[in-house]
């Protein structure tokens, strides 16, 4: 791409601790937030903060999922390492208890070696909720510098022939060299951040080109998406849809659909490209139509047992954040209404309140159903996105300081 984006980059180059970006104010017509809904969400956030406060002193690594309701850990963070410090930052924003801030800083520091990891596309998941948020809330330039280094590592995974970021595998490994997954849409904002901070359009160009490729190949006419799309890594030619975590290449894995809603909306906010907004709407409209009355997404909307199948509360938490964002981007009240129903449903039916031994906040999650890995467990990203979604409603100015909700 050759389009200059200096004006776009300049808007947030200095937005750190004290420069909270502007969030569109909700007018009277947006106030679908009834007193009962707000009380439910506030109680859920309070519960989450107290759960995290109780568990945090004993956390010995990066939580990756639960076994018998207790966290299991990764030492290097796997792909989820950003969510524990991110959750601690959310807890600090809600409670103002500086113990959470100290824990967040300590945890995030342990991700430092991953700045140089070129073997994964998940650097946005690792560094945006942890290091970018840390910089925005503390102003310590160490976090900003490390996040830019991580963006450098991520940019090396870009395939210019196919105009995509490969998902998995070392750069020297031919296996999966042409594999693109919907999840990568959530990692693009790290590249946008790097462009804004350095003035170097290269990062943003990669993010935009990948998003345009995903926009071209992932959405089906009805708005559903596969988890995976494969390309020939040498020529860039499209091969076709596939899946790893969904039921089949023709089904619609609900968390992947949620990643798409959130990710395309973010790319619209960062670039102003209305095609990204329209893609997010198409994906959102499909997912809303596929929800069951309980508003907890089934793990795959196209699986044979759907809608009477295993649930994935993490998909609901991610989707709620994306829909709140999409409402702000479009002004369509349906998106906010459904987001509030999702957050309320998770708060009412998916929290671990009834278990004294549970270490996580959100239950009823599914990590990888086809692999029979993590069925009806808790997952760190469910906890993180539930708190992010609730704070988007209760404390929009605070969450904006942390993750930048500017349009």
GROMACS .gro file of C-alpha atoms in nm:
model
  407
    1UNK     CA    1   0.000   0.000   0.000
    2UNK     CA    2   0.119   0.352  -0.068
    3UNK     CA    3  -0.148   0.560   0.106
    4UNK     CA    4  -0.006   0.798   0.365
    5UNK     CA    5  -0.166   0.771   0.707
    6UNK     CA    6   0.023   1.044   0.893
    7UNK     CA    7  -0.293   1.215   1.010
    8UNK     CA    8  -0.435   0.887   1.140
    9UNK     CA    9  -0.114   0.798   1.318
   10UNK     CA   10  -0.083   1.140   1.476
   11UNK     CA   11  -0.416   1.114   1.655
   12UNK     CA   12  -0.288   0.870   1.916
   13UNK     CA   13   0.089   0.908   1.911
   14UNK     CA   14   0.084   1.089   2.243
   15UNK     CA   15  -0.214   0.922   2.408
   16UNK     CA   16  -0.064   0.757   2.714
   17UNK     CA   17  -0.149   0.788   3.079
   18UNK     CA   18  -0.301   1.130   3.100
   19UNK     CA   19  -0.424   1.156   2.741
   20UNK     CA   20  -0.742   0.951   2.763
   21UNK     CA   21  -0.897   0.940   2.416
   22UNK     CA   22  -1.247   1.051   2.350
   23UNK     CA   23  -1.532   0.799   2.368
   24UNK     CA   24  -1.864   0.885   2.206
   25UNK     CA   25  -2.112   0.968   2.479
   26UNK     CA   26  -2.420   0.749   2.505
   27UNK     CA   27  -2.736   0.945   2.451
   28UNK     CA   28  -3.072   0.877   2.608
   29UNK     CA   29  -3.166   0.646   2.321
   30UNK     CA   30  -2.859   0.432   2.397
   31UNK     CA   31  -2.959   0.375   2.757
   32UNK     CA   32  -3.080   0.021   2.737
   33UNK     CA   33  -2.883  -0.029   3.058
   34UNK     CA   34  -3.159  -0.075   3.312
   35UNK     CA   35  -3.090  -0.045   3.681
   36UNK     CA   36  -3.121  -0.421   3.717
   37UNK     CA   37  -2.870  -0.482   3.438
   38UNK     CA   38  -2.620  -0.240   3.587
   39UNK     CA   39  -2.657  -0.398   3.930
   40UNK     CA   40  -2.599  -0.743   3.781
   41UNK     CA   41  -2.287  -0.629   3.598
   42UNK     CA   42  -2.151  -0.440   3.897
   43UNK     CA   43  -2.201  -0.745   4.119
   44UNK     CA   44  -2.024  -0.962   3.861
   45UNK     CA   45  -1.730  -0.722   3.843
   46UNK     CA   46  -1.712  -0.709   4.223
   47UNK     CA   47  -1.714  -1.088   4.236
   48UNK     CA   48  -1.442  -1.110   3.973
   49UNK     CA   49  -1.220  -0.862   4.154
   50UNK     CA   50  -1.255  -1.044   4.486
   51UNK     CA   51  -1.186  -1.380   4.320
   52UNK     CA   52  -0.873  -1.244   4.155
   53UNK     CA   53  -0.764  -1.080   4.481
   54UNK     CA   54  -0.791  -1.415   4.659
   55UNK     CA   55  -0.612  -1.616   4.389
   56UNK     CA   56  -0.338  -1.375   4.277
   57UNK     CA   57  -0.091  -1.430   4.566
   58UNK     CA   58  -0.072  -1.800   4.479
   59UNK     CA   59  -0.040  -1.769   4.101
   60UNK     CA   60   0.291  -1.922   3.994
   61UNK     CA   61   0.287  -1.863   3.619
   62UNK     CA   62   0.047  -1.769   3.342
   63UNK     CA   63  -0.294  -1.939   3.376
   64UNK     CA   64  -0.389  -2.134   3.064
   65UNK     CA   65  -0.700  -2.319   3.181
   66UNK     CA   66  -0.841  -2.506   3.476
   67UNK     CA   67  -0.825  -2.870   3.576
   68UNK     CA   68  -1.063  -2.967   3.852
   69UNK     CA   69  -1.133  -2.593   3.892
   70UNK     CA   70  -0.770  -2.504   3.967
   71UNK     CA   71  -0.551  -2.305   3.729
   72UNK     CA   72  -0.284  -2.486   3.533
   73UNK     CA   73   0.012  -2.275   3.426
   74UNK     CA   74   0.254  -2.200   3.147
   75UNK     CA   75   0.595  -2.060   3.236
   76UNK     CA   76   0.640  -1.862   2.913
   77UNK     CA   77   0.275  -1.765   2.862
   78UNK     CA   78   0.187  -1.996   2.572
   79UNK     CA   79  -0.048  -1.780   2.359
   80UNK     CA   80  -0.257  -1.661   2.655
   81UNK     CA   81   0.007  -1.497   2.873
   82UNK     CA   82  -0.125  -1.144   2.822
   83UNK     CA   83  -0.463  -1.218   2.975
   84UNK     CA   84  -0.357  -1.266   3.338
   85UNK     CA   85  -0.179  -0.929   3.366
   86UNK     CA   86  -0.463  -0.784   3.158
   87UNK     CA   87  -0.717  -0.916   3.408
   88UNK     CA   88  -0.515  -0.767   3.691
   89UNK     CA   89  -0.519  -0.429   3.514
   90UNK     CA   90  -0.897  -0.456   3.473
   91UNK     CA   91  -0.929  -0.537   3.843
   92UNK     CA   92  -0.717  -0.232   3.927
   93UNK     CA   93  -0.934  -0.007   3.711
   94UNK     CA   94  -1.248  -0.130   3.886
   95UNK     CA   95  -1.116  -0.135   4.242
   96UNK     CA   96  -0.831   0.120   4.247
   97UNK     CA   97  -0.649  -0.124   4.476
   98UNK     CA   98  -0.279  -0.083   4.399
   99UNK     CA   99  -0.212  -0.446   4.487
  100UNK     CA  100  -0.358  -0.536   4.146
  101UNK     CA  101  -0.130  -0.284   3.977
  102UNK     CA  102   0.175  -0.437   4.144
  103UNK     CA  103   0.071  -0.789   4.048
  104UNK     CA  104   0.002  -0.679   3.690
  105UNK     CA  105   0.347  -0.525   3.654
  106UNK     CA  106   0.518  -0.829   3.805
  107UNK     CA  107   0.331  -1.069   3.578
  108UNK     CA  108   0.379  -0.866   3.260
  109UNK     CA  109   0.756  -0.846   3.316
  110UNK     CA  110   0.771  -1.223   3.286
  111UNK     CA  111   0.662  -1.193   2.922
  112UNK     CA  112   0.974  -0.994   2.830
  113UNK     CA  113   1.150  -1.279   2.642
  114UNK     CA  114   0.850  -1.317   2.411
  115UNK     CA  115   0.918  -0.975   2.249
  116UNK     CA  116   1.156  -1.157   2.018
  117UNK     CA  117   0.936  -1.459   1.944
  118UNK     CA  118   0.888  -1.487   1.568
  119UNK     CA  119   0.728  -1.831   1.597
  120UNK     CA  120   0.370  -1.723   1.665
  121UNK     CA  121   0.106  -1.478   1.543
  122UNK     CA  122  -0.027  -1.439   1.899
  123UNK     CA  123   0.196  -1.147   1.995
  124UNK     CA  124  -0.104  -0.915   2.005
  125UNK     CA  125  -0.277  -1.140   2.256
  126UNK     CA  126   0.046  -1.153   2.455
  127UNK     CA  127   0.145  -0.786   2.455
  128UNK     CA  128  -0.163  -0.569   2.404
  129UNK     CA  129  -0.356  -0.650   2.727
  130UNK     CA  130  -0.031  -0.655   2.924
  131UNK     CA  131   0.242  -0.425   2.789
  132UNK     CA  132   0.043  -0.175   2.581
  133UNK     CA  133  -0.207  -0.139   2.864
  134UNK     CA  134   0.079  -0.105   3.114
  135UNK     CA  135   0.227   0.179   2.910
  136UNK     CA  136  -0.105   0.355   2.874
  137UNK     CA  137  -0.173   0.333   3.248
  138UNK     CA  138   0.176   0.399   3.385
  139UNK     CA  139   0.362   0.596   3.119
  140UNK     CA  140   0.673   0.382   3.171
  141UNK     CA  141   0.839   0.373   2.829
  142UNK     CA  142   0.980   0.025   2.889
  143UNK     CA  143   0.635  -0.117   2.810
  144UNK     CA  144   0.598   0.088   2.491
  145UNK     CA  145   0.941  -0.015   2.365
  146UNK     CA  146   0.879  -0.381   2.432
  147UNK     CA  147   0.541  -0.375   2.258
  148UNK     CA  148   0.701  -0.222   1.949
  149UNK     CA  149   0.966  -0.496   1.952
  150UNK     CA  150   0.687  -0.753   1.967
  151UNK     CA  151   0.523  -0.585   1.667
  152UNK     CA  152   0.855  -0.615   1.483
  153UNK     CA  153   0.855  -0.988   1.553
  154UNK     CA  154   0.494  -1.021   1.439
  155UNK     CA  155   0.561  -0.831   1.116
  156UNK     CA  156   0.820  -1.089   1.015
  157UNK     CA  157   0.540  -1.344   0.977
  158UNK     CA  158   0.382  -1.149   0.691
  159UNK     CA  159   0.369  -1.325   0.353
  160UNK     CA  160   0.368  -1.053   0.084
  161UNK     CA  161   0.271  -1.294  -0.193
  162UNK     CA  162  -0.055  -1.391  -0.027
  163UNK     CA  163  -0.084  -1.071   0.179
  164UNK     CA  164  -0.141  -1.254   0.506
  165UNK     CA  165   0.021  -1.321   0.842
  166UNK     CA  166   0.081  -1.691   0.889
  167UNK     CA  167  -0.068  -1.826   1.209
  168UNK     CA  168   0.150  -2.107   1.333
  169UNK     CA  169   0.499  -2.249   1.314
  170UNK     CA  170   0.855  -2.125   1.303
  171UNK     CA  171   0.946  -1.912   1.004
  172UNK     CA  172   1.175  -2.191   0.879
  173UNK     CA  173   0.906  -2.460   0.914
  174UNK     CA  174   0.711  -2.541   0.598
  175UNK     CA  175   0.428  -2.695   0.798
  176UNK     CA  176   0.138  -2.449   0.820
  177UNK     CA  177   0.334  -2.191   0.620
  178UNK     CA  178   0.020  -2.092   0.431
  179UNK     CA  179  -0.227  -2.127   0.717
  180UNK     CA  180  -0.435  -1.822   0.819
  181UNK     CA  181  -0.681  -1.825   1.109
  182UNK     CA  182  -0.955  -1.587   1.214
  183UNK     CA  183  -0.792  -1.531   1.555
  184UNK     CA  184  -0.517  -1.323   1.390
  185UNK     CA  185  -0.763  -1.036   1.345
  186UNK     CA  186  -0.719  -0.974   1.718
  187UNK     CA  187  -0.340  -0.943   1.685
  188UNK     CA  188  -0.344  -0.665   1.425
  189UNK     CA  189  -0.395  -0.382   1.673
  190UNK     CA  190  -0.043  -0.437   1.806
  191UNK     CA  191   0.084  -0.348   1.458
  192UNK     CA  192  -0.138  -0.039   1.446
  193UNK     CA  193  -0.002   0.063   1.785
  194UNK     CA  194   0.354   0.031   1.656
  195UNK     CA  195   0.275   0.250   1.355
  196UNK     CA  196   0.119   0.515   1.574
  197UNK     CA  197   0.413   0.519   1.809
  198UNK     CA  198   0.692   0.515   1.549
  199UNK     CA  199   0.531   0.691   1.253
  200UNK     CA  200   0.633   0.392   1.038
  201UNK     CA  201   0.349   0.297   0.802
  202UNK     CA  202   0.496  -0.049   0.743
  203UNK     CA  203   0.326  -0.201   1.046
  204UNK     CA  204  -0.013  -0.054   0.960
  205UNK     CA  205   0.020  -0.159   0.596
  206UNK     CA  206   0.069  -0.522   0.704
  207UNK     CA  207  -0.231  -0.505   0.938
  208UNK     CA  208  -0.454  -0.356   0.666
  209UNK     CA  209  -0.342  -0.600   0.397
  210UNK     CA  210  -0.398  -0.899   0.625
  211UNK     CA  211  -0.743  -0.769   0.722
  212UNK     CA  212  -0.835  -0.720   0.356
  213UNK     CA  213  -0.725  -1.075   0.278
  214UNK     CA  214  -0.928  -1.213   0.570
  215UNK     CA  215  -1.224  -1.001   0.462
  216UNK     CA  216  -1.203  -1.149   0.112
  217UNK     CA  217  -1.177  -1.518   0.203
  218UNK     CA  218  -1.339  -1.580   0.543
  219UNK     CA  219  -1.701  -1.453   0.539
  220UNK     CA  220  -1.956  -1.672   0.366
  221UNK     CA  221  -2.268  -1.520   0.207
  222UNK     CA  222  -2.466  -1.574   0.529
  223UNK     CA  223  -2.198  -1.406   0.744
  224UNK     CA  224  -2.062  -1.723   0.903
  225UNK     CA  225  -1.690  -1.800   0.887
  226UNK     CA  226  -1.453  -2.098   0.903
  227UNK     CA  227  -1.175  -2.106   1.157
  228UNK     CA  228  -0.894  -2.155   0.902
  229UNK     CA  229  -0.818  -2.057   0.544
  230UNK     CA  230  -0.521  -2.211   0.364
  231UNK     CA  231  -0.300  -2.058   0.096
  232UNK     CA  232  -0.008  -2.177  -0.111
  233UNK     CA  233   0.275  -2.004   0.075
  234UNK     CA  234   0.497  -1.985  -0.236
  235UNK     CA  235   0.249  -1.829  -0.477
  236UNK     CA  236  -0.005  -1.681  -0.238
  237UNK     CA  237  -0.287  -1.860  -0.422
  238UNK     CA  238  -0.595  -1.945  -0.217
  239UNK     CA  239  -0.652  -2.313  -0.143
  240UNK     CA  240  -0.967  -2.306   0.068
  241UNK     CA  241  -1.132  -2.315   0.410
  242UNK     CA  242  -1.034  -2.554   0.686
  243UNK     CA  243  -1.062  -2.582   1.062
  244UNK     CA  244  -0.876  -2.685   1.373
  245UNK     CA  245  -1.105  -2.582   1.657
  246UNK     CA  246  -1.436  -2.580   1.473
  247UNK     CA  247  -1.653  -2.881   1.388
  248UNK     CA  248  -1.569  -2.875   1.017
  249UNK     CA  249  -1.445  -2.640   0.743
  250UNK     CA  250  -1.812  -2.570   0.665
  251UNK     CA  251  -1.921  -2.494   1.023
  252UNK     CA  252  -1.882  -2.178   1.232
  253UNK     CA  253  -1.670  -2.194   1.547
  254UNK     CA  254  -1.830  -1.940   1.778
  255UNK     CA  255  -1.515  -1.799   1.936
  256UNK     CA  256  -1.359  -1.751   1.595
  257UNK     CA  257  -1.670  -1.565   1.486
  258UNK     CA  258  -1.636  -1.345   1.794
  259UNK     CA  259  -1.268  -1.276   1.718
  260UNK     CA  260  -1.380  -1.163   1.374
  261UNK     CA  261  -1.650  -0.928   1.505
  262UNK     CA  262  -1.411  -0.763   1.748
  263UNK     CA  263  -1.112  -0.762   1.513
  264UNK     CA  264  -1.284  -0.614   1.208
  265UNK     CA  265  -1.450  -0.348   1.421
  266UNK     CA  266  -1.111  -0.254   1.566
  267UNK     CA  267  -0.964  -0.223   1.217
  268UNK     CA  268  -1.251   0.004   1.119
  269UNK     CA  269  -1.186   0.222   1.423
  270UNK     CA  270  -0.816   0.243   1.346
  271UNK     CA  271  -0.844   0.312   0.971
  272UNK     CA  272  -1.192   0.447   0.899
  273UNK     CA  273  -1.232   0.188   0.622
  274UNK     CA  274  -1.607   0.128   0.611
  275UNK     CA  275  -1.563  -0.212   0.447
  276UNK     CA  276  -1.412  -0.340   0.771
  277UNK     CA  277  -1.713  -0.203   0.962
  278UNK     CA  278  -1.953  -0.368   0.718
  279UNK     CA  279  -1.770  -0.701   0.749
  280UNK     CA  280  -1.796  -0.680   1.127
  281UNK     CA  281  -2.169  -0.614   1.095
  282UNK     CA  282  -2.214  -0.912   0.864
  283UNK     CA  283  -2.040  -1.143   1.111
  284UNK     CA  284  -2.227  -0.993   1.405
  285UNK     CA  285  -2.567  -1.031   1.242
  286UNK     CA  286  -2.500  -1.399   1.176
  287UNK     CA  287  -2.383  -1.464   1.532
  288UNK     CA  288  -2.678  -1.279   1.684
  289UNK     CA  289  -2.915  -1.488   1.477
  290UNK     CA  290  -2.742  -1.807   1.593
  291UNK     CA  291  -2.766  -1.731   1.966
  292UNK     CA  292  -2.994  -1.943   2.180
  293UNK     CA  293  -3.241  -1.777   2.421
  294UNK     CA  294  -2.997  -1.824   2.711
  295UNK     CA  295  -2.744  -1.599   2.534
  296UNK     CA  296  -2.448  -1.827   2.603
  297UNK     CA  297  -2.298  -1.927   2.266
  298UNK     CA  298  -2.273  -2.291   2.170
  299UNK     CA  299  -1.912  -2.385   2.092
  300UNK     CA  300  -1.983  -2.412   1.717
  301UNK     CA  301  -2.296  -2.267   1.560
  302UNK     CA  302  -2.285  -2.526   1.280
  303UNK     CA  303  -2.212  -2.843   1.478
  304UNK     CA  304  -2.469  -3.122   1.438
  305UNK     CA  305  -2.596  -3.093   1.796
  306UNK     CA  306  -2.624  -2.714   1.784
  307UNK     CA  307  -2.795  -2.535   1.941
  308UNK     CA  308  -2.817  -2.813   2.205
  309UNK     CA  309  -2.445  -2.866   2.252
  310UNK     CA  310  -2.156  -2.773   2.479
  311UNK     CA  311  -2.134  -2.401   2.548
  312UNK     CA  312  -1.840  -2.163   2.529
  313UNK     CA  313  -1.880  -1.869   2.765
  314UNK     CA  314  -1.550  -1.725   2.641
  315UNK     CA  315  -1.707  -1.675   2.298
  316UNK     CA  316  -1.986  -1.479   2.464
  317UNK     CA  317  -1.745  -1.253   2.651
  318UNK     CA  318  -1.541  -1.174   2.338
  319UNK     CA  319  -1.857  -1.122   2.133
  320UNK     CA  320  -2.001  -0.882   2.391
  321UNK     CA  321  -1.691  -0.661   2.372
  322UNK     CA  322  -1.702  -0.664   1.995
  323UNK     CA  323  -2.072  -0.576   1.987
  324UNK     CA  324  -2.027  -0.285   2.228
  325UNK     CA  325  -1.753  -0.159   2.000
  326UNK     CA  326  -1.972  -0.210   1.693
  327UNK     CA  327  -2.256  -0.017   1.853
  328UNK     CA  328  -2.021   0.276   1.910
  329UNK     CA  329  -1.904   0.250   1.550
  330UNK     CA  330  -2.249   0.225   1.389
  331UNK     CA  331  -2.499   0.370   1.637
  332UNK     CA  332  -2.717   0.058   1.592
  333UNK     CA  333  -2.876  -0.007   1.932
  334UNK     CA  334  -2.934  -0.378   1.863
  335UNK     CA  335  -2.563  -0.444   1.904
  336UNK     CA  336  -2.549  -0.286   2.249
  337UNK     CA  337  -2.873  -0.456   2.354
  338UNK     CA  338  -2.737  -0.801   2.262
  339UNK     CA  339  -2.402  -0.725   2.424
  340UNK     CA  340  -2.578  -0.641   2.750
  341UNK     CA  341  -2.782  -0.962   2.729
  342UNK     CA  342  -2.461  -1.160   2.674
  343UNK     CA  343  -2.286  -0.999   2.970
  344UNK     CA  344  -2.593  -1.043   3.189
  345UNK     CA  345  -2.628  -1.407   3.089
  346UNK     CA  346  -2.262  -1.477   3.165
  347UNK     CA  347  -2.294  -1.294   3.497
  348UNK     CA  348  -2.610  -1.483   3.594
  349UNK     CA  349  -2.531  -1.835   3.471
  350UNK     CA  350  -2.157  -1.877   3.408
  351UNK     CA  351  -1.971  -1.744   3.711
  352UNK     CA  352  -1.804  -1.977   3.960
  353UNK     CA  353  -1.997  -1.841   4.258
  354UNK     CA  354  -2.124  -2.182   4.366
  355UNK     CA  355  -1.779  -2.340   4.398
  356UNK     CA  356  -1.555  -2.265   4.693
  357UNK     CA  357  -1.256  -2.429   4.524
  358UNK     CA  358  -1.278  -2.255   4.185
  359UNK     CA  359  -0.986  -2.024   4.105
  360UNK     CA  360  -1.129  -1.867   3.789
  361UNK     CA  361  -1.419  -1.625   3.748
  362UNK     CA  362  -1.601  -1.770   3.445
  363UNK     CA  363  -1.700  -2.134   3.398
  364UNK     CA  364  -1.870  -2.317   3.106
  365UNK     CA  365  -1.588  -2.256   2.858
  366UNK     CA  366  -1.464  -2.482   2.579
  367UNK     CA  367  -1.107  -2.458   2.453
  368UNK     CA  368  -1.089  -2.716   2.173
  369UNK     CA  369  -1.385  -2.950   2.137
  370UNK     CA  370  -1.255  -3.155   1.840
  371UNK     CA  371  -0.938  -3.238   2.034
  372UNK     CA  372  -1.144  -3.304   2.350
  373UNK     CA  373  -0.918  -3.050   2.519
  374UNK     CA  374  -1.074  -2.825   2.778
  375UNK     CA  375  -1.445  -2.905   2.783
  376UNK     CA  376  -1.653  -2.725   3.048
  377UNK     CA  377  -1.351  -2.553   3.201
  378UNK     CA  378  -1.242  -2.199   3.280
  379UNK     CA  379  -1.012  -2.005   3.047
  380UNK     CA  380  -0.810  -1.690   3.120
  381UNK     CA  381  -0.945  -1.499   2.821
  382UNK     CA  382  -1.303  -1.552   2.939
  383UNK     CA  383  -1.217  -1.380   3.267
  384UNK     CA  384  -1.035  -1.099   3.088
  385UNK     CA  385  -1.300  -1.021   2.827
  386UNK     CA  386  -1.586  -1.048   3.076
  387UNK     CA  387  -1.422  -0.777   3.286
  388UNK     CA  388  -1.336  -0.570   2.979
  389UNK     CA  389  -1.695  -0.592   2.858
  390UNK     CA  390  -1.843  -0.499   3.195
  391UNK     CA  391  -1.604  -0.206   3.234
  392UNK     CA  392  -1.697  -0.085   2.885
  393UNK     CA  393  -2.046  -0.041   3.030
  394UNK     CA  394  -1.969   0.072   3.385
  395UNK     CA  395  -1.642   0.263   3.338
  396UNK     CA  396  -1.599   0.358   2.971
  397UNK     CA  397  -1.350   0.637   3.041
  398UNK     CA  398  -1.134   0.403   3.248
  399UNK     CA  399  -1.133   0.123   2.992
  400UNK     CA  400  -1.053   0.377   2.722
  401UNK     CA  401  -0.742   0.478   2.917
  402UNK     CA  402  -0.635   0.115   2.918
  403UNK     CA  403  -0.704  -0.008   2.564
  404UNK     CA  404  -0.791   0.301   2.352
  405UNK     CA  405  -1.151   0.302   2.230
  406UNK     CA  406  -1.099   0.603   2.002
  407UNK     CA  407  -1.279   0.621   1.669
   0.00000   0.00000   0.00000
